[in-house]
Amino acid sequence: MTIDNDELEAIGARLTDSILASYERSSRLNYRSYRRALELSGLADAHLTVREAVQSTARNFATAELLYLQADPEYPMIVKMISVPGKSSGGPNPDCNYQQASLHGDHSYRISGNRGSAALFDIQVNTSSPADPMNARFVSSLDAMGYEIAPGEDMEVVLSTEKHDGHWLPLPEGAATILIRQVYNDWDNESPAMLVIERVGASYPPPPPTPEQLEKRVQAMNSYLHNLTDVLQLVAANYLKEGANSLHHIPIPSTLGFAAYEYLWGNYVCKSDEAVVLEFKMPRTRYGAVNIHNLVGDDAEFHLRHTSINGYQGQTDSDGIFRVVISHDDPGTRNWLDASGRGSALLAARFYKPDEVPVPRLKVVPFDKVRDYLPKDTALVTPAERQEIMRRRLLSVYRRLITDY
């Protein structure tokens, strides 16, 4: 097919205009959400929330380009998505490395490499294009199939519509998405997986995309921006619906979350001279954690600030209660979440196959009296120990989440 220069220019202009229109829509809808967030946060946080709002829309756009404009089911790539600082949105887990690839049921694929040593490892298959999460349906996962790949093992997983010997995940007919999750308890010692995906029977190099393929990819990117904005509106509503200083159980569709997780969502409001004490009975589980998101649902700089803590990093008190202090200054307790100057923010907790879903309690107390509300055996850290914790935290994020594609 021959296309003249005028036609090429028209195609380029049309696709570019559609991208700009999609970005504008996303920005306007997000702005309304940010206005609601500002009503909760108050003027003290306004400058911070506005800055993060602008960053959030821009990072969603950058993620869309990587995951959808470049996505090719015939030559898929495993790409990192919301786990990297500066690219996170939609309430990511700081303990988790998220990776994604776009596949299609017309093909068979092989994922191979080393599983790494994260506490939890799963590959999940969903129907539909990743650009259409509202209509996606859970198909299967390693976890759901009962496959256990030991930490440090070399592995191979086949994905196809027809059953295969060994580790096999069924693909649906048509478009599909895989989501790889690696969830770390021990940030200092657990290592990331080193994986590659290939289409069975692929020949190299791939042909350049046709104008029709490019148009479909632009449409997918635009759809992602539209749908992500709609999803984030729903997410924000669930975080805020129970009012200030609340944390409540929210069942999450398996296409949007780890199928074996139980989630708690909520928020806190904390003045500069206050602390919020969060407490719950830690269930029997291989993984449990609490973290802060900013008011637009992105990470709260977890690589530079102590805005997350899991059951391995923290300590359960002798009475079986896991207590976390949220405050703007370091109270010297091991279980601390840094409010980072935010008078309010979103809270999330996750538990993997717990024996029961915790019922949390949040209490606002004077910061200078916070120790009076904690057990005498509460684990403490010195300022020097906190600095070392933060230094190791940054090194761990680079090692696990940033340095590979």
mmCIF file of N, CA, C and O in Angstrom, residues 102-190:
data_model
loop_
_atom_site.group_PDB
_atom_site.id
_atom_site.type_symbol
_atom_site.label_atom_id
_atom_site.label_comp_id
_atom_site.label_asym_id
_atom_site.label_seq_id
_atom_site.Cartn_x
_atom_site.Cartn_y
_atom_site.Cartn_z
ATOM 1 N N SER A 102 1.620 -7.412 27.158
ATOM 2 C CA SER A 102 0.401 -7.586 26.363
ATOM 3 C C SER A 102 0.548 -8.814 25.472
ATOM 4 O O SER A 102 1.521 -8.925 24.713
ATOM 5 N N LEU A 103 -0.422 -9.738 25.560
ATOM 6 C CA LEU A 103 -0.381 -10.990 24.807
ATOM 7 C C LEU A 103 -1.662 -11.145 24.000
ATOM 8 O O LEU A 103 -2.559 -10.310 24.053
ATOM 9 N N HIS A 104 -1.757 -12.256 23.254
ATOM 10 C CA HIS A 104 -2.961 -12.553 22.482
ATOM 11 C C HIS A 104 -3.122 -14.061 22.386
ATOM 12 O O HIS A 104 -2.136 -14.797 22.236
ATOM 13 N N GLY A 105 -4.368 -14.520 22.463
ATOM 14 C CA GLY A 105 -4.639 -15.953 22.450
ATOM 15 C C GLY A 105 -4.297 -16.654 21.156
ATOM 16 O O GLY A 105 -4.274 -17.895 21.113
ATOM 17 N N ASP A 106 -4.010 -15.917 20.094
ATOM 18 C CA ASP A 106 -3.589 -16.536 18.836
ATOM 19 C C ASP A 106 -2.189 -17.120 18.922
ATOM 20 O O ASP A 106 -1.777 -17.875 18.029
ATOM 21 N N HIS A 107 -1.440 -16.749 19.964
ATOM 22 C CA HIS A 107 -0.040 -17.147 20.062
ATOM 23 C C HIS A 107 0.220 -17.927 21.350
ATOM 24 O O HIS A 107 -0.590 -17.921 22.272
ATOM 25 N N SER A 108 1.381 -18.575 21.380
ATOM 26 C CA SER A 108 1.888 -19.212 22.599
ATOM 27 C C SER A 108 3.156 -18.483 23.023
ATOM 28 O O SER A 108 3.914 -17.980 22.169
ATOM 29 N N TYR A 109 3.399 -18.446 24.332
ATOM 30 C CA TYR A 109 4.537 -17.692 24.863
ATOM 31 C C TYR A 109 5.271 -18.527 25.914
ATOM 32 O O TYR A 109 4.715 -19.452 26.498
ATOM 33 N N ARG A 110 6.516 -18.140 26.127
ATOM 34 C CA ARG A 110 7.335 -18.789 27.151
ATOM 35 C C ARG A 110 7.997 -17.710 27.994
ATOM 36 O O ARG A 110 8.650 -16.800 27.465
ATOM 37 N N ILE A 111 7.822 -17.788 29.315
ATOM 38 C CA ILE A 111 8.534 -16.929 30.257
ATOM 39 C C ILE A 111 9.571 -17.786 30.955
ATOM 40 O O ILE A 111 9.247 -18.836 31.521
ATOM 41 N N SER A 112 10.817 -17.361 30.905
ATOM 42 C CA SER A 112 11.885 -18.157 31.507
ATOM 43 C C SER A 112 12.873 -17.249 32.213
ATOM 44 O O SER A 112 12.926 -16.036 31.982
ATOM 45 N N GLY A 113 13.656 -17.855 33.108
ATOM 46 C CA GLY A 113 14.655 -17.114 33.862
ATOM 47 C C GLY A 113 14.697 -17.604 35.288
ATOM 48 O O GLY A 113 14.314 -18.737 35.588
ATOM 49 N N ASN A 114 15.148 -16.737 36.181
ATOM 50 C CA ASN A 114 15.238 -17.082 37.598
ATOM 51 C C ASN A 114 14.144 -16.386 38.378
ATOM 52 O O ASN A 114 13.894 -15.198 38.189
ATOM 53 N N ARG A 115 13.489 -17.116 39.245
ATOM 54 C CA ARG A 115 12.342 -16.618 39.986
ATOM 55 C C ARG A 115 12.682 -15.531 40.991
ATOM 56 O O ARG A 115 11.841 -14.743 41.414
ATOM 57 N N GLY A 116 13.987 -15.408 41.370
ATOM 58 C CA GLY A 116 14.338 -14.479 42.433
ATOM 59 C C GLY A 116 13.904 -15.016 43.775
ATOM 60 O O GLY A 116 13.511 -16.185 43.902
ATOM 61 N N SER A 117 13.938 -14.182 44.806
ATOM 62 C CA SER A 117 13.638 -14.685 46.149
ATOM 63 C C SER A 117 12.609 -13.842 46.895
ATOM 64 O O SER A 117 12.587 -13.828 48.123
ATOM 65 N N ALA A 118 11.771 -13.093 46.176
ATOM 66 C CA ALA A 118 10.706 -12.331 46.833
ATOM 67 C C ALA A 118 9.810 -13.268 47.632
ATOM 68 O O ALA A 118 9.602 -14.433 47.269
ATOM 69 N N ALA A 119 9.249 -12.758 48.719
ATOM 70 C CA ALA A 119 8.401 -13.580 49.585
ATOM 71 C C ALA A 119 7.212 -14.145 48.827
ATOM 72 O O ALA A 119 6.823 -15.299 49.026
ATOM 73 N N LEU A 120 6.594 -13.348 47.952
ATOM 74 C CA LEU A 120 5.481 -13.786 47.123
ATOM 75 C C LEU A 120 5.822 -13.538 45.661
ATOM 76 O O LEU A 120 6.390 -12.493 45.322
ATOM 77 N N PHE A 121 5.465 -14.486 44.817
ATOM 78 C CA PHE A 121 5.711 -14.345 43.384
ATOM 79 C C PHE A 121 4.496 -14.893 42.640
ATOM 80 O O PHE A 121 4.040 -15.996 42.922
ATOM 81 N N ASP A 122 3.981 -14.103 41.696
ATOM 82 C CA ASP A 122 2.818 -14.572 40.956
ATOM 83 C C ASP A 122 2.821 -13.993 39.548
ATOM 84 O O ASP A 122 3.305 -12.876 39.319
ATOM 85 N N ILE A 123 2.309 -14.770 38.607
ATOM 86 C CA ILE A 123 2.026 -14.310 37.257
ATOM 87 C C ILE A 123 0.531 -14.496 37.047
ATOM 88 O O ILE A 123 0.020 -15.606 37.176
ATOM 89 N N GLN A 124 -0.166 -13.427 36.739
ATOM 90 C CA GLN A 124 -1.618 -13.446 36.602
ATOM 91 C C GLN A 124 -2.011 -13.129 35.170
ATOM 92 O O GLN A 124 -1.434 -12.246 34.537
ATOM 93 N N VAL A 125 -3.010 -13.841 34.659
ATOM 94 C CA VAL A 125 -3.531 -13.621 33.310
ATOM 95 C C VAL A 125 -4.922 -13.024 33.418
ATOM 96 O O VAL A 125 -5.783 -13.553 34.133
ATOM 97 N N ASN A 126 -5.145 -11.928 32.702
ATOM 98 C CA ASN A 126 -6.470 -11.302 32.612
ATOM 99 C C ASN A 126 -6.911 -11.243 31.155
ATOM 100 O O ASN A 126 -6.078 -11.168 30.242
ATOM 101 N N THR A 127 -8.213 -11.262 30.942
ATOM 102 C CA THR A 127 -8.733 -11.069 29.599
ATOM 103 C C THR A 127 -8.645 -9.595 29.229
ATOM 104 O O THR A 127 -8.389 -8.739 30.073
ATOM 105 N N SER A 128 -8.882 -9.315 27.970
ATOM 106 C CA SER A 128 -9.015 -7.954 27.457
ATOM 107 C C SER A 128 -7.665 -7.277 27.357
ATOM 108 O O SER A 128 -6.656 -7.721 27.903
ATOM 109 N N SER A 129 -7.664 -6.191 26.618
ATOM 110 C CA SER A 129 -6.477 -5.359 26.510
ATOM 111 C C SER A 129 -6.190 -4.717 27.848
ATOM 112 O O SER A 129 -7.118 -4.372 28.590
ATOM 113 N N PRO A 130 -4.905 -4.504 28.183
ATOM 114 C CA PRO A 130 -4.597 -3.799 29.427
ATOM 115 C C PRO A 130 -5.133 -2.379 29.426
ATOM 116 O O PRO A 130 -5.222 -1.745 30.477
ATOM 117 N N ALA A 131 -5.493 -1.865 28.245
ATOM 118 C CA ALA A 131 -6.038 -0.512 28.161
ATOM 119 C C ALA A 131 -7.508 -0.464 28.562
ATOM 120 O O ALA A 131 -8.096 0.609 28.633
ATOM 121 N N ASP A 132 -8.110 -1.618 28.844
ATOM 122 C CA ASP A 132 -9.536 -1.669 29.157
ATOM 123 C C ASP A 132 -9.755 -2.431 30.462
ATOM 124 O O ASP A 132 -10.419 -3.471 30.487
ATOM 125 N N PRO A 133 -9.211 -1.932 31.590
ATOM 126 C CA PRO A 133 -9.292 -2.686 32.849
ATOM 127 C C PRO A 133 -10.711 -2.837 33.373
ATOM 128 O O PRO A 133 -11.001 -3.782 34.105
ATOM 129 N N MET A 134 -11.614 -1.928 33.008
ATOM 130 C CA MET A 134 -12.981 -2.012 33.521
ATOM 131 C C MET A 134 -13.714 -3.241 32.992
ATOM 132 O O MET A 134 -14.658 -3.729 33.618
ATOM 133 N N ASN A 135 -13.290 -3.753 31.839
ATOM 134 C CA ASN A 135 -13.937 -4.924 31.250
ATOM 135 C C ASN A 135 -13.069 -6.176 31.323
ATOM 136 O O ASN A 135 -13.390 -7.190 30.710
ATOM 137 N N ALA A 136 -11.975 -6.097 32.054
ATOM 138 C CA ALA A 136 -11.087 -7.251 32.162
ATOM 139 C C ALA A 136 -11.683 -8.297 33.102
ATOM 140 O O ALA A 136 -12.469 -7.996 33.992
ATOM 141 N N ARG A 137 -11.276 -9.536 32.877
ATOM 142 C CA ARG A 137 -11.744 -10.652 33.713
ATOM 143 C C ARG A 137 -10.547 -11.524 34.062
ATOM 144 O O ARG A 137 -9.689 -11.800 33.220
ATOM 145 N N PHE A 138 -10.491 -11.943 35.316
ATOM 146 C CA PHE A 138 -9.413 -12.819 35.773
ATOM 147 C C PHE A 138 -9.523 -14.183 35.082
ATOM 148 O O PHE A 138 -10.599 -14.774 35.018
ATOM 149 N N VAL A 139 -8.404 -14.681 34.551
ATOM 150 C CA VAL A 139 -8.369 -15.997 33.910
ATOM 151 C C VAL A 139 -7.702 -17.007 34.832
ATOM 152 O O VAL A 139 -8.291 -18.026 35.201
ATOM 153 N N SER A 140 -6.479 -16.728 35.235
ATOM 154 C CA SER A 140 -5.777 -17.647 36.124
ATOM 155 C C SER A 140 -4.478 -17.006 36.586
ATOM 156 O O SER A 140 -4.121 -15.905 36.161
ATOM 157 N N SER A 141 -3.780 -17.701 37.455
ATOM 158 C CA SER A 141 -2.475 -17.243 37.934
ATOM 159 C C SER A 141 -1.714 -18.435 38.489
ATOM 160 O O SER A 141 -2.300 -19.497 38.767
ATOM 161 N N LEU A 142 -0.412 -18.277 38.658
ATOM 162 C CA LEU A 142 0.368 -19.337 39.300
ATOM 163 C C LEU A 142 -0.202 -19.648 40.677
ATOM 164 O O LEU A 142 -0.319 -20.815 41.069
ATOM 165 N N ASP A 143 -0.552 -18.585 41.414
ATOM 166 C CA ASP A 143 -1.082 -18.769 42.762
ATOM 167 C C ASP A 143 -2.391 -19.551 42.731
ATOM 168 O O ASP A 143 -2.594 -20.482 43.513
ATOM 169 N N ALA A 144 -3.287 -19.175 41.814
ATOM 170 C CA ALA A 144 -4.586 -19.843 41.731
ATOM 171 C C ALA A 144 -4.457 -21.290 41.260
ATOM 172 O O ALA A 144 -5.259 -22.149 41.644
ATOM 173 N N MET A 145 -3.448 -21.577 40.423
ATOM 174 C CA MET A 145 -3.240 -22.939 39.909
ATOM 175 C C MET A 145 -2.506 -23.823 40.920
ATOM 176 O O MET A 145 -2.349 -25.024 40.699
ATOM 177 N N GLY A 146 -2.039 -23.228 42.015
ATOM 178 C CA GLY A 146 -1.336 -24.001 43.030
ATOM 179 C C GLY A 146 0.119 -24.261 42.714
ATOM 180 O O GLY A 146 0.758 -25.112 43.351
ATOM 181 N N TYR A 147 0.688 -23.515 41.745
ATOM 182 C CA TYR A 147 2.102 -23.682 41.404
ATOM 183 C C TYR A 147 2.970 -22.952 42.424
ATOM 184 O O TYR A 147 2.776 -21.769 42.683
ATOM 185 N N GLU A 148 3.917 -23.643 43.002
ATOM 186 C CA GLU A 148 4.881 -23.034 43.917
ATOM 187 C C GLU A 148 6.262 -23.154 43.291
ATOM 188 O O GLU A 148 6.767 -24.256 43.097
ATOM 189 N N ILE A 149 6.865 -22.037 42.961
ATOM 190 C CA ILE A 149 8.228 -22.014 42.450
ATOM 191 C C ILE A 149 9.113 -21.514 43.583
ATOM 192 O O ILE A 149 8.920 -20.404 44.092
ATOM 193 N N ALA A 150 10.049 -22.321 43.991
ATOM 194 C CA ALA A 150 10.857 -22.004 45.166
ATOM 195 C C ALA A 150 11.754 -20.804 44.903
ATOM 196 O O ALA A 150 12.215 -20.592 43.777
ATOM 197 N N PRO A 151 12.022 -19.998 45.926
ATOM 198 C CA PRO A 151 12.938 -18.872 45.767
ATOM 199 C C PRO A 151 14.293 -19.320 45.230
ATOM 200 O O PRO A 151 14.841 -20.343 45.653
ATOM 201 N N GLY A 152 14.807 -18.560 44.265
ATOM 202 C CA GLY A 152 16.100 -18.857 43.669
ATOM 203 C C GLY A 152 16.082 -19.868 42.550
ATOM 204 O O GLY A 152 17.113 -20.111 41.910
ATOM 205 N N GLU A 153 14.930 -20.493 42.280
ATOM 206 C CA GLU A 153 14.848 -21.524 41.235
ATOM 207 C C GLU A 153 14.811 -20.922 39.842
ATOM 208 O O GLU A 153 14.215 -19.874 39.616
ATOM 209 N N ASP A 154 15.440 -21.617 38.891
ATOM 210 C CA ASP A 154 15.216 -21.314 37.485
ATOM 211 C C ASP A 154 13.821 -21.817 37.124
ATOM 212 O O ASP A 154 13.353 -22.833 37.651
ATOM 213 N N MET A 155 13.155 -21.119 36.220
ATOM 214 C CA MET A 155 11.761 -21.435 35.954
ATOM 215 C C MET A 155 11.444 -21.277 34.473
ATOM 216 O O MET A 155 12.141 -20.595 33.727
ATOM 217 N N GLU A 156 10.368 -21.955 34.065
ATOM 218 C CA GLU A 156 9.811 -21.774 32.731
ATOM 219 C C GLU A 156 8.298 -21.936 32.840
ATOM 220 O O GLU A 156 7.808 -22.900 33.430
ATOM 221 N N VAL A 157 7.571 -20.961 32.306
ATOM 222 C CA VAL A 157 6.106 -20.989 32.306
ATOM 223 C C VAL A 157 5.644 -20.802 30.870
ATOM 224 O O VAL A 157 6.084 -19.873 30.187
ATOM 225 N N VAL A 158 4.769 -21.699 30.409
ATOM 226 C CA VAL A 158 4.181 -21.585 29.075
ATOM 227 C C VAL A 158 2.786 -20.980 29.198
ATOM 228 O O VAL A 158 2.022 -21.356 30.095
ATOM 229 N N LEU A 159 2.467 -20.057 28.318
ATOM 230 C CA LEU A 159 1.144 -19.436 28.270
ATOM 231 C C LEU A 159 0.559 -19.674 26.892
ATOM 232 O O LEU A 159 1.152 -19.293 25.883
ATOM 233 N N SER A 160 -0.605 -20.325 26.850
ATOM 234 C CA SER A 160 -1.222 -20.678 25.573
ATOM 235 C C SER A 160 -2.682 -21.064 25.817
ATOM 236 O O SER A 160 -3.092 -21.297 26.947
ATOM 237 N N THR A 161 -3.443 -21.162 24.742
ATOM 238 C CA THR A 161 -4.836 -21.589 24.881
ATOM 239 C C THR A 161 -4.937 -23.094 25.072
ATOM 240 O O THR A 161 -5.915 -23.587 25.645
ATOM 241 N N GLU A 162 -3.949 -23.847 24.591
ATOM 242 C CA GLU A 162 -3.943 -25.299 24.738
ATOM 243 C C GLU A 162 -3.055 -25.708 25.904
ATOM 244 O O GLU A 162 -1.981 -25.151 26.113
ATOM 245 N N LYS A 163 -3.517 -26.707 26.661
ATOM 246 C CA LYS A 163 -2.800 -27.149 27.854
ATOM 247 C C LYS A 163 -1.398 -27.624 27.495
ATOM 248 O O LYS A 163 -1.164 -28.216 26.440
ATOM 249 N N HIS A 164 -0.469 -27.389 28.403
ATOM 250 C CA HIS A 164 0.932 -27.714 28.186
ATOM 251 C C HIS A 164 1.475 -28.376 29.440
ATOM 252 O O HIS A 164 1.047 -28.081 30.561
ATOM 253 N N ASP A 165 2.411 -29.313 29.275
ATOM 254 C CA ASP A 165 3.046 -29.946 30.431
ATOM 255 C C ASP A 165 3.867 -28.928 31.212
ATOM 256 O O ASP A 165 4.340 -27.923 30.671
ATOM 257 N N GLY A 166 4.070 -29.201 32.497
ATOM 258 C CA GLY A 166 4.848 -28.311 33.330
ATOM 259 C C GLY A 166 4.022 -27.132 33.809
ATOM 260 O O GLY A 166 2.796 -27.200 33.895
ATOM 261 N N HIS A 167 4.694 -26.054 34.135
ATOM 262 C CA HIS A 167 3.999 -24.847 34.574
ATOM 263 C C HIS A 167 3.334 -24.206 33.359
ATOM 264 O O HIS A 167 4.006 -23.761 32.423
ATOM 265 N N TRP A 168 2.008 -24.160 33.406
ATOM 266 C CA TRP A 168 1.233 -23.654 32.266
ATOM 267 C C TRP A 168 0.115 -22.759 32.760
ATOM 268 O O TRP A 168 -0.570 -23.074 33.735
ATOM 269 N N LEU A 169 -0.058 -21.611 32.080
ATOM 270 C CA LEU A 169 -1.160 -20.711 32.368
ATOM 271 C C LEU A 169 -2.014 -20.561 31.115
ATOM 272 O O LEU A 169 -1.487 -20.242 30.036
ATOM 273 N N PRO A 170 -3.319 -20.814 31.221
ATOM 274 C CA PRO A 170 -4.186 -20.697 30.045
ATOM 275 C C PRO A 170 -4.378 -19.253 29.617
ATOM 276 O O PRO A 170 -4.536 -18.350 30.458
ATOM 277 N N LEU A 171 -4.369 -19.035 28.319
ATOM 278 C CA LEU A 171 -4.697 -17.735 27.752
ATOM 279 C C LEU A 171 -6.130 -17.751 27.250
ATOM 280 O O LEU A 171 -6.614 -18.780 26.773
ATOM 281 N N PRO A 172 -6.812 -16.627 27.300
ATOM 282 C CA PRO A 172 -8.150 -16.552 26.721
ATOM 283 C C PRO A 172 -8.057 -16.353 25.213
ATOM 284 O O PRO A 172 -6.982 -16.077 24.667
ATOM 285 N N GLU A 173 -9.167 -16.495 24.539
ATOM 286 C CA GLU A 173 -9.218 -16.103 23.133
ATOM 287 C C GLU A 173 -9.121 -14.576 23.062
ATOM 288 O O GLU A 173 -9.691 -13.868 23.876
ATOM 289 N N GLY A 174 -8.398 -14.073 22.092
ATOM 290 C CA GLY A 174 -8.306 -12.627 21.917
ATOM 291 C C GLY A 174 -7.246 -11.994 22.799
ATOM 292 O O GLY A 174 -6.307 -12.657 23.268
ATOM 293 N N ALA A 175 -7.396 -10.693 23.032
ATOM 294 C CA ALA A 175 -6.404 -9.927 23.770
ATOM 295 C C ALA A 175 -6.309 -10.387 25.217
ATOM 296 O O ALA A 175 -7.292 -10.807 25.832
ATOM 297 N N ALA A 176 -5.101 -10.320 25.764
ATOM 298 C CA ALA A 176 -4.853 -10.715 27.151
ATOM 299 C C ALA A 176 -3.722 -9.868 27.718
ATOM 300 O O ALA A 176 -2.920 -9.289 26.981
ATOM 301 N N THR A 177 -3.680 -9.822 29.029
ATOM 302 C CA THR A 177 -2.620 -9.113 29.745
ATOM 303 C C THR A 177 -2.075 -10.023 30.829
ATOM 304 O O THR A 177 -2.845 -10.727 31.485
ATOM 305 N N ILE A 178 -0.770 -10.012 31.018
ATOM 306 C CA ILE A 178 -0.210 -10.675 32.191
ATOM 307 C C ILE A 178 0.331 -9.619 33.128
ATOM 308 O O ILE A 178 0.847 -8.578 32.706
ATOM 309 N N LEU A 179 0.174 -9.882 34.411
ATOM 310 C CA LEU A 179 0.685 -9.012 35.457
ATOM 311 C C LEU A 179 1.553 -9.865 36.375
ATOM 312 O O LEU A 179 1.088 -10.847 36.948
ATOM 313 N N ILE A 180 2.813 -9.504 36.467
ATOM 314 C CA ILE A 180 3.769 -10.214 37.324
ATOM 315 C C ILE A 180 3.957 -9.396 38.594
ATOM 316 O O ILE A 180 4.225 -8.197 38.531
ATOM 317 N N ARG A 181 3.798 -10.053 39.750
ATOM 318 C CA ARG A 181 4.004 -9.386 41.033
ATOM 319 C C ARG A 181 5.087 -10.109 41.815
ATOM 320 O O ARG A 181 5.055 -11.329 41.943
ATOM 321 N N GLN A 182 6.028 -9.327 42.342
ATOM 322 C CA GLN A 182 7.030 -9.829 43.273
ATOM 323 C C GLN A 182 6.907 -8.985 44.541
ATOM 324 O O GLN A 182 7.145 -7.789 44.515
ATOM 325 N N VAL A 183 6.517 -9.616 45.641
ATOM 326 C CA VAL A 183 6.254 -8.897 46.887
ATOM 327 C C VAL A 183 7.343 -9.253 47.896
ATOM 328 O O VAL A 183 7.537 -10.427 48.220
ATOM 329 N N TYR A 184 8.029 -8.235 48.398
ATOM 330 C CA TYR A 184 9.190 -8.433 49.265
ATOM 331 C C TYR A 184 8.842 -8.162 50.724
ATOM 332 O O TYR A 184 8.238 -7.139 51.048
ATOM 333 N N ASN A 185 9.267 -9.064 51.601
ATOM 334 C CA ASN A 185 9.254 -8.825 53.034
ATOM 335 C C ASN A 185 10.572 -8.219 53.489
ATOM 336 O O ASN A 185 10.610 -7.172 54.116
ATOM 337 N N ASP A 186 11.663 -8.886 53.144
ATOM 338 C CA ASP A 186 13.014 -8.495 53.558
ATOM 339 C C ASP A 186 13.650 -7.677 52.435
ATOM 340 O O ASP A 186 14.203 -8.229 51.484
ATOM 341 N N TRP A 187 13.588 -6.370 52.561
ATOM 342 C CA TRP A 187 14.097 -5.501 51.498
ATOM 343 C C TRP A 187 15.612 -5.631 51.321
ATOM 344 O O TRP A 187 16.133 -5.385 50.237
ATOM 345 N N ASP A 188 16.325 -5.990 52.377
ATOM 346 C CA ASP A 188 17.780 -6.030 52.301
ATOM 347 C C ASP A 188 18.303 -7.259 51.562
ATOM 348 O O ASP A 188 19.369 -7.186 50.930
ATOM 349 N N ASN A 189 17.583 -8.371 51.623
ATOM 350 C CA ASN A 189 18.157 -9.624 51.143
ATOM 351 C C ASN A 189 17.379 -10.309 50.021
ATOM 352 O O ASN A 189 17.965 -11.094 49.274
ATOM 353 N N GLU A 190 16.084 -10.070 49.904
ATOM 354 C CA GLU A 190 15.334 -10.726 48.835
ATOM 355 C C GLU A 190 15.654 -10.069 47.494
ATOM 356 O O GLU A 190 15.762 -8.842 47.401
#
